[in-house]
Each structure stands twice: as C-alpha cells, then as structure tokens.
Amino acid sequence: YDTEEHTLRELRIFLRDMCKKLANNRLFFMFTKPVDTEEVPDYTTIIKKPMDLETMMMKVDFHKYECARDFLNDIELICQNALEYNPARTSADKQIRHRACSLRDYAYTLIKTEMDSDFEDKCQEIAKKR
Ligand SMILES: COC(=O)[C@H](Cc1ccco1)c1ccncc1
C-alpha cells in the first residue's frame, strides 16, 4: 500500500518513456551512448562528468532519480558537456551545439507538457524527506 513507492514507480515509468523518446530521435544519436574514450582520448581530460541517454536509462532502473528535476539535471549535463567539448566555430561543432540545445529544450518541453506539476511536487517532497 506504500504510496511513496507507488509514486516513485510511476515516476520511473514516465522517465523511461522520456529516455526512449529522446534516444529514438535521430537528431540526438550522438547523445545516446557514452563518448568513446578510445576514439576521443582527451574527452575525459576536458569533461569531468560525462553523461548520455543510455546511462540515464540505467540510472532510472537503479532508482537514482527521485523527481523529474534530477533527470533534467543530467540532461543539462549532456548539453553543457557538448557545448564545452565542441566550442569551435566549425560547422561540425556548431551542429552538435545546436543539437545539444535542441535536446535540452525538447526534454524540458516534454516534461512540462506531459507531466502533472502536482505529481512532480509530490516527488520532490518525497526526495526532500530521504
Ligand atoms: C556528445 O558527443 C560528442 O561530444 C562527440 C565528441 C567527439 C569528437 C570527435 C568524436 O567525438 C561528438 C560526436 C558527434 N559529433 C560531434 C562530437
């Protein structure tokens, strides 16, 4: 009957659907898996907290997110990492920066439009007590 666990279970179902929608959008393919540190040996010297959508899906299953804000913080990390590692005025760097901003804006909009704000408030209250 534990309603807190029911609430967090519903949050995980919602966040898995979010991950799926973001990872299935071909525009965001470069964010779906960790940057390959063999292909890009200097990546971890520049980016201290790598993040990607596959890792986020695993974090959902490991109960690492107690509210949508925690999930959006990792989306923000994916975006900031891409902006920091790809700063050049080349078309390739400009394109991944644009994609990173699109991922961030799309994730915020999906959550704002598809998630009940009272539900998120309830999740944040649970998170505060833990
Ligand atoms: C999040 O992905 C990245 O930051 C890598 C960095 C990268 C540079 C070279 C290989 O990979 C990336 C992937 C695809 N297109 C641009 C950059």
mmCIF file of N, CA and C and ligand atoms in Angstrom:
data_model
loop_
_atom_site.group_PDB
_atom_site.id
_atom_site.type_symbol
_atom_site.label_atom_id
_atom_site.label_comp_id
_atom_site.label_asym_id
_atom_site.label_seq_id
_atom_site.Cartn_x
_atom_site.Cartn_y
_atom_site.Cartn_z
ATOM 1 N N TYR A 1 0.848 -1.203 0.000
ATOM 2 C CA TYR A 1 0.000 0.000 0.000
ATOM 3 C C TYR A 1 0.885 1.255 0.000
ATOM 4 N N ASP A 2 2.227 1.071 0.213
ATOM 5 C CA ASP A 2 3.105 2.230 0.400
ATOM 6 C C ASP A 2 3.005 3.194 -0.796
ATOM 7 N N THR A 3 2.294 4.302 -0.580
ATOM 8 C CA THR A 3 2.006 5.199 -1.707
ATOM 9 C C THR A 3 3.276 5.882 -2.221
ATOM 10 N N GLU A 4 4.301 6.094 -1.328
ATOM 11 C CA GLU A 4 5.540 6.724 -1.807
ATOM 12 C C GLU A 4 6.183 5.841 -2.875
ATOM 13 N N GLU A 5 6.219 4.522 -2.638
ATOM 14 C CA GLU A 5 6.829 3.629 -3.637
ATOM 15 C C GLU A 5 5.990 3.610 -4.915
ATOM 16 N N HIS A 6 4.661 3.717 -4.765
ATOM 17 C CA HIS A 6 3.800 3.779 -5.971
ATOM 18 C C HIS A 6 4.117 5.034 -6.772
ATOM 19 N N THR A 7 4.323 6.158 -6.073
ATOM 20 C CA THR A 7 4.646 7.428 -6.745
ATOM 21 C C THR A 7 5.979 7.312 -7.486
ATOM 22 N N LEU A 8 7.005 6.789 -6.822
ATOM 23 C CA LEU A 8 8.334 6.675 -7.444
ATOM 24 C C LEU A 8 8.316 5.670 -8.594
ATOM 25 N N ARG A 9 7.490 4.635 -8.485
ATOM 26 C CA ARG A 9 7.369 3.665 -9.582
ATOM 27 C C ARG A 9 6.758 4.349 -10.810
ATOM 28 N N GLU A 10 5.748 5.174 -10.567
ATOM 29 C CA GLU A 10 5.116 5.903 -11.679
ATOM 30 C C GLU A 10 6.122 6.884 -12.292
ATOM 31 N N LEU A 11 6.947 7.517 -11.467
ATOM 32 C CA LEU A 11 7.990 8.426 -11.981
ATOM 33 C C LEU A 11 8.943 7.658 -12.898
ATOM 34 N N ARG A 12 9.372 6.441 -12.477
ATOM 35 C CA ARG A 12 10.319 5.661 -13.286
ATOM 36 C C ARG A 12 9.698 5.293 -14.637
ATOM 37 N N ILE A 13 8.410 4.947 -14.641
ATOM 38 C CA ILE A 13 7.741 4.606 -15.899
ATOM 39 C C ILE A 13 7.755 5.826 -16.829
ATOM 40 N N PHE A 14 7.443 7.001 -16.278
ATOM 41 C CA PHE A 14 7.436 8.240 -17.071
ATOM 42 C C PHE A 14 8.836 8.554 -17.608
ATOM 43 N N LEU A 15 9.866 8.412 -16.755
ATOM 44 C CA LEU A 15 11.224 8.765 -17.167
ATOM 45 C C LEU A 15 11.785 7.781 -18.196
ATOM 46 N N ARG A 16 11.389 6.484 -18.102
ATOM 47 C CA ARG A 16 11.817 5.528 -19.149
ATOM 48 C C ARG A 16 11.227 5.945 -20.494
ATOM 49 N N ASP A 17 9.971 6.411 -20.487
ATOM 50 C CA ASP A 17 9.327 6.841 -21.735
ATOM 51 C C ASP A 17 10.044 8.078 -22.284
ATOM 52 N N MET A 18 10.470 8.968 -21.370
ATOM 53 C CA MET A 18 11.213 10.159 -21.782
ATOM 54 C C MET A 18 12.519 9.755 -22.473
ATOM 55 N N CYS A 19 13.282 8.860 -21.813
ATOM 56 C CA CYS A 19 14.561 8.385 -22.374
ATOM 57 C C CYS A 19 14.349 7.789 -23.753
ATOM 58 N N LYS A 20 13.299 7.003 -23.897
ATOM 59 C CA LYS A 20 13.006 6.340 -25.171
ATOM 60 C C LYS A 20 12.728 7.378 -26.256
ATOM 61 N N LYS A 21 11.904 8.363 -25.939
ATOM 62 C CA LYS A 21 11.543 9.392 -26.923
ATOM 63 C C LYS A 21 12.784 10.173 -27.347
ATOM 64 N N LEU A 22 13.649 10.507 -26.396
ATOM 65 C CA LEU A 22 14.856 11.284 -26.715
ATOM 66 C C LEU A 22 15.846 10.426 -27.503
ATOM 67 N N ALA A 23 16.062 9.174 -27.044
ATOM 68 C CA ALA A 23 17.051 8.299 -27.690
ATOM 69 C C ALA A 23 16.601 7.841 -29.075
ATOM 70 N N ASN A 24 15.295 7.793 -29.313
ATOM 71 C CA ASN A 24 14.775 7.351 -30.619
ATOM 72 C C ASN A 24 14.764 8.463 -31.659
ATOM 73 N N ASN A 25 15.056 9.700 -31.238
ATOM 74 C CA ASN A 25 15.085 10.824 -32.195
ATOM 75 C C ASN A 25 16.463 10.864 -32.843
ATOM 76 N N ARG A 26 16.511 10.615 -34.153
ATOM 77 C CA ARG A 26 17.783 10.511 -34.872
ATOM 78 C C ARG A 26 18.643 11.765 -34.721
ATOM 79 N N LEU A 27 18.016 12.915 -34.503
ATOM 80 C CA LEU A 27 18.781 14.166 -34.310
ATOM 81 C C LEU A 27 19.748 14.039 -33.135
ATOM 82 N N PHE A 28 19.389 13.200 -32.147
ATOM 83 C CA PHE A 28 20.156 13.129 -30.890
ATOM 84 C C PHE A 28 21.016 11.877 -30.797
ATOM 85 N N PHE A 29 21.329 11.237 -31.930
ATOM 86 C CA PHE A 29 22.076 9.960 -31.897
ATOM 87 C C PHE A 29 23.396 10.101 -31.149
ATOM 88 N N MET A 30 24.085 11.264 -31.266
ATOM 89 C CA MET A 30 25.405 11.399 -30.623
ATOM 90 C C MET A 30 25.312 11.476 -29.106
ATOM 91 N N PHE A 31 24.089 11.582 -28.571
ATOM 92 C CA PHE A 31 23.907 11.644 -27.117
ATOM 93 C C PHE A 31 23.405 10.330 -26.529
ATOM 94 N N THR A 32 23.224 9.301 -27.385
ATOM 95 C CA THR A 32 22.580 8.064 -26.920
ATOM 96 C C THR A 32 23.524 7.138 -26.159
ATOM 97 N N LYS A 33 24.850 7.273 -26.403
ATOM 98 C CA LYS A 33 25.822 6.392 -25.736
ATOM 99 C C LYS A 33 26.989 7.204 -25.201
ATOM 100 N N PRO A 34 27.762 6.695 -24.234
ATOM 101 C CA PRO A 34 28.920 7.456 -23.762
ATOM 102 C C PRO A 34 29.879 7.771 -24.919
ATOM 103 N N VAL A 35 30.510 8.965 -24.885
ATOM 104 C CA VAL A 35 31.540 9.292 -25.875
ATOM 105 C C VAL A 35 32.644 8.236 -25.734
ATOM 106 N N ASP A 36 33.083 7.658 -26.865
ATOM 107 C CA ASP A 36 34.082 6.580 -26.844
ATOM 108 C C ASP A 36 35.463 7.151 -26.509
ATOM 109 N N THR A 37 35.958 6.867 -25.284
ATOM 110 C CA THR A 37 37.231 7.469 -24.850
ATOM 111 C C THR A 37 38.431 6.887 -25.593
ATOM 112 N N GLU A 38 38.245 5.767 -26.325
ATOM 113 C CA GLU A 38 39.336 5.290 -27.200
ATOM 114 C C GLU A 38 39.364 6.122 -28.471
ATOM 115 N N GLU A 39 38.182 6.425 -29.021
ATOM 116 C CA GLU A 39 38.074 7.275 -30.218
ATOM 117 C C GLU A 39 38.492 8.703 -29.870
ATOM 118 N N VAL A 40 38.123 9.146 -28.658
ATOM 119 C CA VAL A 40 38.328 10.540 -28.257
ATOM 120 C C VAL A 40 39.127 10.559 -26.951
ATOM 121 N N PRO A 41 40.458 10.307 -27.023
ATOM 122 C CA PRO A 41 41.259 10.103 -25.804
ATOM 123 C C PRO A 41 41.300 11.302 -24.858
ATOM 124 N N ASP A 42 41.128 12.538 -25.373
ATOM 125 C CA ASP A 42 41.209 13.698 -24.465
ATOM 126 C C ASP A 42 39.851 14.045 -23.836
ATOM 127 N N TYR A 43 38.796 13.249 -24.170
ATOM 128 C CA TYR A 43 37.455 13.660 -23.717
ATOM 129 C C TYR A 43 37.377 13.783 -22.194
ATOM 130 N N THR A 44 37.886 12.766 -21.473
ATOM 131 C CA THR A 44 37.746 12.772 -20.007
ATOM 132 C C THR A 44 38.741 13.737 -19.344
ATOM 133 N N THR A 45 39.710 14.276 -20.124
ATOM 134 C CA THR A 45 40.570 15.315 -19.527
ATOM 135 C C THR A 45 39.822 16.648 -19.520
ATOM 136 N N ILE A 46 38.878 16.816 -20.432
ATOM 137 C CA ILE A 46 38.128 18.083 -20.549
ATOM 138 C C ILE A 46 36.782 17.983 -19.844
ATOM 139 N N ILE A 47 36.104 16.833 -20.011
ATOM 140 C CA ILE A 47 34.759 16.635 -19.445
ATOM 141 C C ILE A 47 34.843 15.745 -18.204
ATOM 142 N N LYS A 48 34.594 16.377 -17.036
ATOM 143 C CA LYS A 48 34.768 15.670 -15.751
ATOM 144 C C LYS A 48 33.581 14.781 -15.408
ATOM 145 N N LYS A 49 32.399 15.126 -15.898
ATOM 146 C CA LYS A 49 31.210 14.323 -15.595
ATOM 147 C C LYS A 49 30.482 13.965 -16.892
ATOM 148 N N PRO A 50 30.996 12.935 -17.613
ATOM 149 C CA PRO A 50 30.318 12.508 -18.839
ATOM 150 C C PRO A 50 28.896 12.026 -18.537
ATOM 151 N N MET A 51 27.989 12.197 -19.460
ATOM 152 C CA MET A 51 26.623 11.714 -19.315
ATOM 153 C C MET A 51 26.050 11.438 -20.702
ATOM 154 N N ASP A 52 25.115 10.479 -20.778
ATOM 155 C CA ASP A 52 24.461 10.110 -22.034
ATOM 156 C C ASP A 52 23.123 9.457 -21.721
ATOM 157 N N LEU A 53 22.287 9.253 -22.757
ATOM 158 C CA LEU A 53 20.918 8.785 -22.543
ATOM 159 C C LEU A 53 20.849 7.326 -22.104
ATOM 160 N N GLU A 54 21.789 6.483 -22.561
ATOM 161 C CA GLU A 54 21.814 5.071 -22.124
ATOM 162 C C GLU A 54 22.142 4.994 -20.638
ATOM 163 N N THR A 55 23.107 5.792 -20.200
ATOM 164 C CA THR A 55 23.454 5.857 -18.773
ATOM 165 C C THR A 55 22.243 6.339 -17.970
ATOM 166 N N MET A 56 21.517 7.326 -18.523
ATOM 167 C CA MET A 56 20.334 7.847 -17.808
ATOM 168 C C MET A 56 19.253 6.774 -17.673
ATOM 169 N N MET A 57 19.089 5.943 -18.716
ATOM 170 C CA MET A 57 18.098 4.867 -18.642
ATOM 171 C C MET A 57 18.483 3.889 -17.524
ATOM 172 N N MET A 58 19.788 3.604 -17.404
ATOM 173 C CA MET A 58 20.252 2.714 -16.332
ATOM 174 C C MET A 58 20.018 3.367 -14.970
ATOM 175 N N LYS A 59 20.231 4.669 -14.880
ATOM 176 C CA LYS A 59 20.015 5.372 -13.603
ATOM 177 C C LYS A 59 18.542 5.323 -13.199
ATOM 178 N N VAL A 60 17.628 5.383 -14.202
ATOM 179 C CA VAL A 60 16.195 5.244 -13.870
ATOM 180 C C VAL A 60 15.975 3.902 -13.185
ATOM 181 N N ASP A 61 16.495 2.821 -13.824
ATOM 182 C CA ASP A 61 16.285 1.458 -13.301
ATOM 183 C C ASP A 61 16.961 1.246 -11.953
ATOM 184 N N PHE A 62 18.043 1.996 -11.684
ATOM 185 C CA PHE A 62 18.727 1.887 -10.389
ATOM 186 C C PHE A 62 18.156 2.858 -9.365
ATOM 187 N N HIS A 63 16.982 3.430 -9.649
ATOM 188 C CA HIS A 63 16.273 4.317 -8.715
ATOM 189 C C HIS A 63 17.129 5.533 -8.331
ATOM 190 N N LYS A 64 17.933 6.038 -9.273
ATOM 191 C CA LYS A 64 18.809 7.196 -8.995
ATOM 192 C C LYS A 64 18.051 8.531 -9.132
ATOM 193 N N TYR A 65 16.886 8.514 -9.751
ATOM 194 C CA TYR A 65 16.123 9.755 -9.918
ATOM 195 C C TYR A 65 14.885 9.709 -9.032
ATOM 196 N N GLU A 66 14.750 10.705 -8.136
ATOM 197 C CA GLU A 66 13.568 10.746 -7.250
ATOM 198 C C GLU A 66 12.564 11.796 -7.727
ATOM 199 N N CYS A 67 12.928 12.595 -8.727
ATOM 200 C CA CYS A 67 11.989 13.571 -9.293
ATOM 201 C C CYS A 67 12.477 13.953 -10.687
ATOM 202 N N ALA A 68 11.630 14.619 -11.461
ATOM 203 C CA ALA A 68 11.976 14.977 -12.843
ATOM 204 C C ALA A 68 13.101 15.997 -12.873
ATOM 205 N N ARG A 69 13.195 16.838 -11.823
ATOM 206 C CA ARG A 69 14.276 17.831 -11.779
ATOM 207 C C ARG A 69 15.640 17.141 -11.779
ATOM 208 N N ASP A 70 15.798 16.038 -11.030
ATOM 209 C CA ASP A 70 17.067 15.296 -11.012
ATOM 210 C C ASP A 70 17.392 14.776 -12.414
ATOM 211 N N PHE A 71 16.345 14.320 -13.136
ATOM 212 C CA PHE A 71 16.509 13.803 -14.502
ATOM 213 C C PHE A 71 16.960 14.942 -15.423
ATOM 214 N N LEU A 72 16.298 16.105 -15.309
ATOM 215 C CA LEU A 72 16.658 17.249 -16.161
ATOM 216 C C LEU A 72 18.063 17.758 -15.853
ATOM 217 N N ASN A 73 18.535 17.590 -14.601
ATOM 218 C CA ASN A 73 19.917 17.976 -14.283
ATOM 219 C C ASN A 73 20.907 17.164 -15.117
ATOM 220 N N ASP A 74 20.630 15.882 -15.355
ATOM 221 C CA ASP A 74 21.528 15.066 -16.185
ATOM 222 C C ASP A 74 21.392 15.430 -17.663
ATOM 223 N N ILE A 75 20.181 15.814 -18.122
ATOM 224 C CA ILE A 75 20.026 16.314 -19.489
ATOM 225 C C ILE A 75 20.871 17.577 -19.668
ATOM 226 N N GLU A 76 20.819 18.447 -18.654
ATOM 227 C CA GLU A 76 21.601 19.695 -18.666
ATOM 228 C C GLU A 76 23.093 19.369 -18.759
ATOM 229 N N LEU A 77 23.522 18.285 -18.077
ATOM 230 C CA LEU A 77 24.929 17.851 -18.088
ATOM 231 C C LEU A 77 25.334 17.398 -19.499
ATOM 232 N N ILE A 78 24.481 16.627 -20.156
ATOM 233 C CA ILE A 78 24.747 16.201 -21.539
ATOM 234 C C ILE A 78 24.950 17.438 -22.412
ATOM 235 N N CYS A 79 24.063 18.427 -22.233
ATOM 236 C CA CYS A 79 24.109 19.638 -23.054
ATOM 237 C C CYS A 79 25.373 20.446 -22.771
ATOM 238 N N GLN A 80 25.650 20.733 -21.502
ATOM 239 C CA GLN A 80 26.831 21.520 -21.140
ATOM 240 C C GLN A 80 28.115 20.845 -21.614
ATOM 241 N N ASN A 81 28.207 19.495 -21.434
ATOM 242 C CA ASN A 81 29.393 18.764 -21.885
ATOM 243 C C ASN A 81 29.630 18.973 -23.386
ATOM 244 N N ALA A 82 28.552 18.889 -24.175
ATOM 245 C CA ALA A 82 28.680 19.049 -25.634
ATOM 246 C C ALA A 82 29.125 20.465 -25.983
ATOM 247 N N LEU A 83 28.586 21.478 -25.265
ATOM 248 C CA LEU A 83 28.970 22.867 -25.531
ATOM 249 C C LEU A 83 30.438 23.086 -25.169
ATOM 250 N N GLU A 84 30.891 22.464 -24.057
ATOM 251 C CA GLU A 84 32.280 22.664 -23.616
ATOM 252 C C GLU A 84 33.276 21.913 -24.489
ATOM 253 N N TYR A 85 32.946 20.704 -24.907
ATOM 254 C CA TYR A 85 33.920 19.912 -25.670
ATOM 255 C C TYR A 85 33.959 20.290 -27.150
ATOM 256 N N ASN A 86 32.894 20.919 -27.629
ATOM 257 C CA ASN A 86 32.791 21.254 -29.058
ATOM 258 C C ASN A 86 32.569 22.752 -29.252
ATOM 259 N N PRO A 87 33.544 23.605 -28.839
ATOM 260 C CA PRO A 87 33.335 25.060 -28.823
ATOM 261 C C PRO A 87 33.671 25.775 -30.134
ATOM 262 N N ALA A 88 34.237 25.049 -31.117
ATOM 263 C CA ALA A 88 34.813 25.731 -32.295
ATOM 264 C C ALA A 88 33.724 26.359 -33.178
ATOM 265 N N ARG A 89 34.163 27.272 -34.044
ATOM 266 C CA ARG A 89 33.187 27.892 -34.964
ATOM 267 C C ARG A 89 33.081 27.087 -36.263
ATOM 268 N N THR A 90 33.527 25.809 -36.234
ATOM 269 C CA THR A 90 33.382 24.923 -37.398
ATOM 270 C C THR A 90 31.918 24.494 -37.500
ATOM 271 N N SER A 91 31.501 24.071 -38.697
ATOM 272 C CA SER A 91 30.098 23.665 -38.869
ATOM 273 C C SER A 91 29.797 22.411 -38.039
ATOM 274 N N ALA A 92 30.794 21.507 -37.903
ATOM 275 C CA ALA A 92 30.585 20.276 -37.118
ATOM 276 C C ALA A 92 30.306 20.628 -35.655
ATOM 277 N N ASP A 93 31.150 21.525 -35.082
ATOM 278 C CA ASP A 93 30.951 21.908 -33.681
ATOM 279 C C ASP A 93 29.646 22.693 -33.522
ATOM 280 N N LYS A 94 29.361 23.588 -34.476
ATOM 281 C CA LYS A 94 28.115 24.369 -34.389
ATOM 282 C C LYS A 94 26.907 23.426 -34.408
ATOM 283 N N GLN A 95 26.979 22.380 -35.245
ATOM 284 C CA GLN A 95 25.832 21.470 -35.367
ATOM 285 C C GLN A 95 25.593 20.710 -34.062
ATOM 286 N N ILE A 96 26.664 20.206 -33.417
ATOM 287 C CA ILE A 96 26.435 19.434 -32.188
ATOM 288 C C ILE A 96 25.988 20.347 -31.066
ATOM 289 N N ARG A 97 26.447 21.612 -31.045
ATOM 290 C CA ARG A 97 25.966 22.570 -30.035
ATOM 291 C C ARG A 97 24.472 22.858 -30.245
ATOM 292 N N HIS A 98 24.064 22.974 -31.495
ATOM 293 C CA HIS A 98 22.648 23.214 -31.794
ATOM 294 C C HIS A 98 21.809 22.006 -31.366
ATOM 295 N N ARG A 99 22.339 20.783 -31.681
ATOM 296 C CA ARG A 99 21.629 19.556 -31.290
ATOM 297 C C ARG A 99 21.520 19.461 -29.775
ATOM 298 N N ALA A 100 22.601 19.837 -29.059
ATOM 299 C CA ALA A 100 22.605 19.773 -27.596
ATOM 300 C C ALA A 100 21.536 20.699 -27.018
ATOM 301 N N CYS A 101 21.427 21.901 -27.590
ATOM 302 C CA CYS A 101 20.408 22.862 -27.123
ATOM 303 C C CYS A 101 19.010 22.346 -27.463
ATOM 304 N N SER A 102 18.863 21.702 -28.622
ATOM 305 C CA SER A 102 17.565 21.131 -29.017
ATOM 306 C C SER A 102 17.163 20.010 -28.060
ATOM 307 N N LEU A 103 18.131 19.143 -27.694
ATOM 308 C CA LEU A 103 17.857 18.055 -26.743
ATOM 309 C C LEU A 103 17.356 18.643 -25.425
ATOM 310 N N ARG A 104 18.051 19.666 -24.932
ATOM 311 C CA ARG A 104 17.701 20.280 -23.636
ATOM 312 C C ARG A 104 16.289 20.880 -23.722
ATOM 313 N N ASP A 105 16.031 21.666 -24.771
ATOM 314 C CA ASP A 105 14.731 22.327 -24.889
ATOM 315 C C ASP A 105 13.609 21.318 -25.078
ATOM 316 N N TYR A 106 13.870 20.263 -25.869
ATOM 317 C CA TYR A 106 12.847 19.249 -26.125
ATOM 318 C C TYR A 106 12.512 18.504 -24.820
ATOM 319 N N ALA A 107 13.545 18.172 -24.019
ATOM 320 C CA ALA A 107 13.330 17.451 -22.754
ATOM 321 C C ALA A 107 12.519 18.300 -21.778
ATOM 322 N N TYR A 108 12.888 19.582 -21.642
ATOM 323 C CA TYR A 108 12.129 20.466 -20.745
ATOM 324 C C TYR A 108 10.676 20.561 -21.193
ATOM 325 N N THR A 109 10.460 20.729 -22.513
ATOM 326 C CA THR A 109 9.104 20.910 -23.025
ATOM 327 C C THR A 109 8.278 19.640 -22.849
ATOM 328 N N LEU A 110 8.892 18.469 -23.123
ATOM 329 C CA LEU A 110 8.173 17.195 -22.949
ATOM 330 C C LEU A 110 7.698 17.061 -21.500
ATOM 331 N N ILE A 111 8.595 17.335 -20.543
ATOM 332 C CA ILE A 111 8.245 17.184 -19.128
ATOM 333 C C ILE A 111 7.176 18.204 -18.736
ATOM 334 N N LYS A 112 7.334 19.444 -19.198
ATOM 335 C CA LYS A 112 6.375 20.492 -18.828
ATOM 336 C C LYS A 112 4.985 20.179 -19.373
ATOM 337 N N THR A 113 4.919 19.612 -20.571
ATOM 338 C CA THR A 113 3.620 19.374 -21.203
ATOM 339 C C THR A 113 3.021 18.009 -20.816
ATOM 340 N N GLU A 114 3.900 17.015 -20.491
ATOM 341 C CA GLU A 114 3.360 15.670 -20.254
ATOM 342 C C GLU A 114 3.306 15.269 -18.790
ATOM 343 N N MET A 115 3.939 16.094 -17.921
ATOM 344 C CA MET A 115 3.967 15.709 -16.510
ATOM 345 C C MET A 115 3.079 16.650 -15.707
ATOM 346 N N ASP A 116 2.242 16.064 -14.824
ATOM 347 C CA ASP A 116 1.385 16.842 -13.928
ATOM 348 C C ASP A 116 2.284 17.528 -12.895
ATOM 349 N N SER A 117 2.157 18.838 -12.743
ATOM 350 C CA SER A 117 3.077 19.565 -11.848
ATOM 351 C C SER A 117 2.872 19.153 -10.386
ATOM 352 N N ASP A 118 1.626 18.777 -10.047
ATOM 353 C CA ASP A 118 1.393 18.293 -8.672
ATOM 354 C C ASP A 118 2.149 16.990 -8.430
ATOM 355 N N PHE A 119 2.245 16.143 -9.499
ATOM 356 C CA PHE A 119 2.965 14.871 -9.358
ATOM 357 C C PHE A 119 4.443 15.147 -9.084
ATOM 358 N N GLU A 120 5.025 16.104 -9.847
ATOM 359 C CA GLU A 120 6.447 16.445 -9.642
ATOM 360 C C GLU A 120 6.648 17.022 -8.241
ATOM 361 N N ASP A 121 5.716 17.857 -7.791
ATOM 362 C CA ASP A 121 5.828 18.432 -6.437
ATOM 363 C C ASP A 121 5.854 17.308 -5.398
ATOM 364 N N LYS A 122 4.991 16.304 -5.609
ATOM 365 C CA LYS A 122 4.917 15.170 -4.679
ATOM 366 C C LYS A 122 6.257 14.421 -4.668
ATOM 367 N N CYS A 123 6.846 14.228 -5.866
ATOM 368 C CA CYS A 123 8.144 13.539 -5.959
ATOM 369 C C CYS A 123 9.225 14.337 -5.237
ATOM 370 N N GLN A 124 9.211 15.660 -5.398
ATOM 371 C CA GLN A 124 10.242 16.485 -4.753
ATOM 372 C C GLN A 124 10.082 16.461 -3.241
ATOM 373 N N GLU A 125 8.821 16.400 -2.740
ATOM 374 C CA GLU A 125 8.593 16.295 -1.293
ATOM 375 C C GLU A 125 9.171 14.986 -0.761
ATOM 376 N N ILE A 126 8.932 13.882 -1.503
ATOM 377 C CA ILE A 126 9.484 12.580 -1.097
ATOM 378 C C ILE A 126 11.010 12.654 -1.078
ATOM 379 N N ALA A 127 11.589 13.266 -2.136
ATOM 380 C CA ALA A 127 13.066 13.357 -2.241
ATOM 381 C C ALA A 127 13.644 14.118 -1.048
ATOM 382 N N LYS A 128 12.931 15.185 -0.633
ATOM 383 C CA LYS A 128 13.435 16.022 0.489
ATOM 384 C C LYS A 128 13.498 15.206 1.785
ATOM 385 N N LYS A 129 12.529 14.310 1.960
ATOM 386 C CA LYS A 129 12.466 13.543 3.225
ATOM 387 C C LYS A 129 13.520 12.435 3.254
ATOM 388 N N ARG A 130 14.127 12.131 2.149
ATOM 389 C CA ARG A 130 15.052 10.971 2.089
ATOM 390 C C ARG A 130 16.520 11.398 2.216
HETATM 391 C C1 LIG B 1 28.427 14.156 -27.382
HETATM 392 O O1 LIG B 1 29.297 13.773 -28.424
HETATM 393 C C2 LIG B 1 30.475 14.481 -28.508
HETATM 394 O O2 LIG B 1 30.745 15.469 -27.852
HETATM 395 C C3 LIG B 1 31.398 13.889 -29.548
HETATM 396 C C4 LIG B 1 32.803 14.415 -29.389
HETATM 397 C C5 LIG B 1 33.629 13.807 -30.452
HETATM 398 C C6 LIG B 1 34.571 14.444 -31.165
HETATM 399 C C7 LIG B 1 35.112 13.539 -32.048
HETATM 400 C C8 LIG B 1 34.466 12.348 -31.827
HETATM 401 O O3 LIG B 1 33.543 12.510 -30.856
HETATM 402 C C9 LIG B 1 30.811 14.224 -30.888
HETATM 403 C C10 LIG B 1 30.024 13.255 -31.521
HETATM 404 C C11 LIG B 1 29.457 13.563 -32.751
HETATM 405 N N1 LIG B 1 29.659 14.772 -33.356
HETATM 406 C C12 LIG B 1 30.407 15.704 -32.714
HETATM 407 C C13 LIG B 1 31.018 15.461 -31.482
#
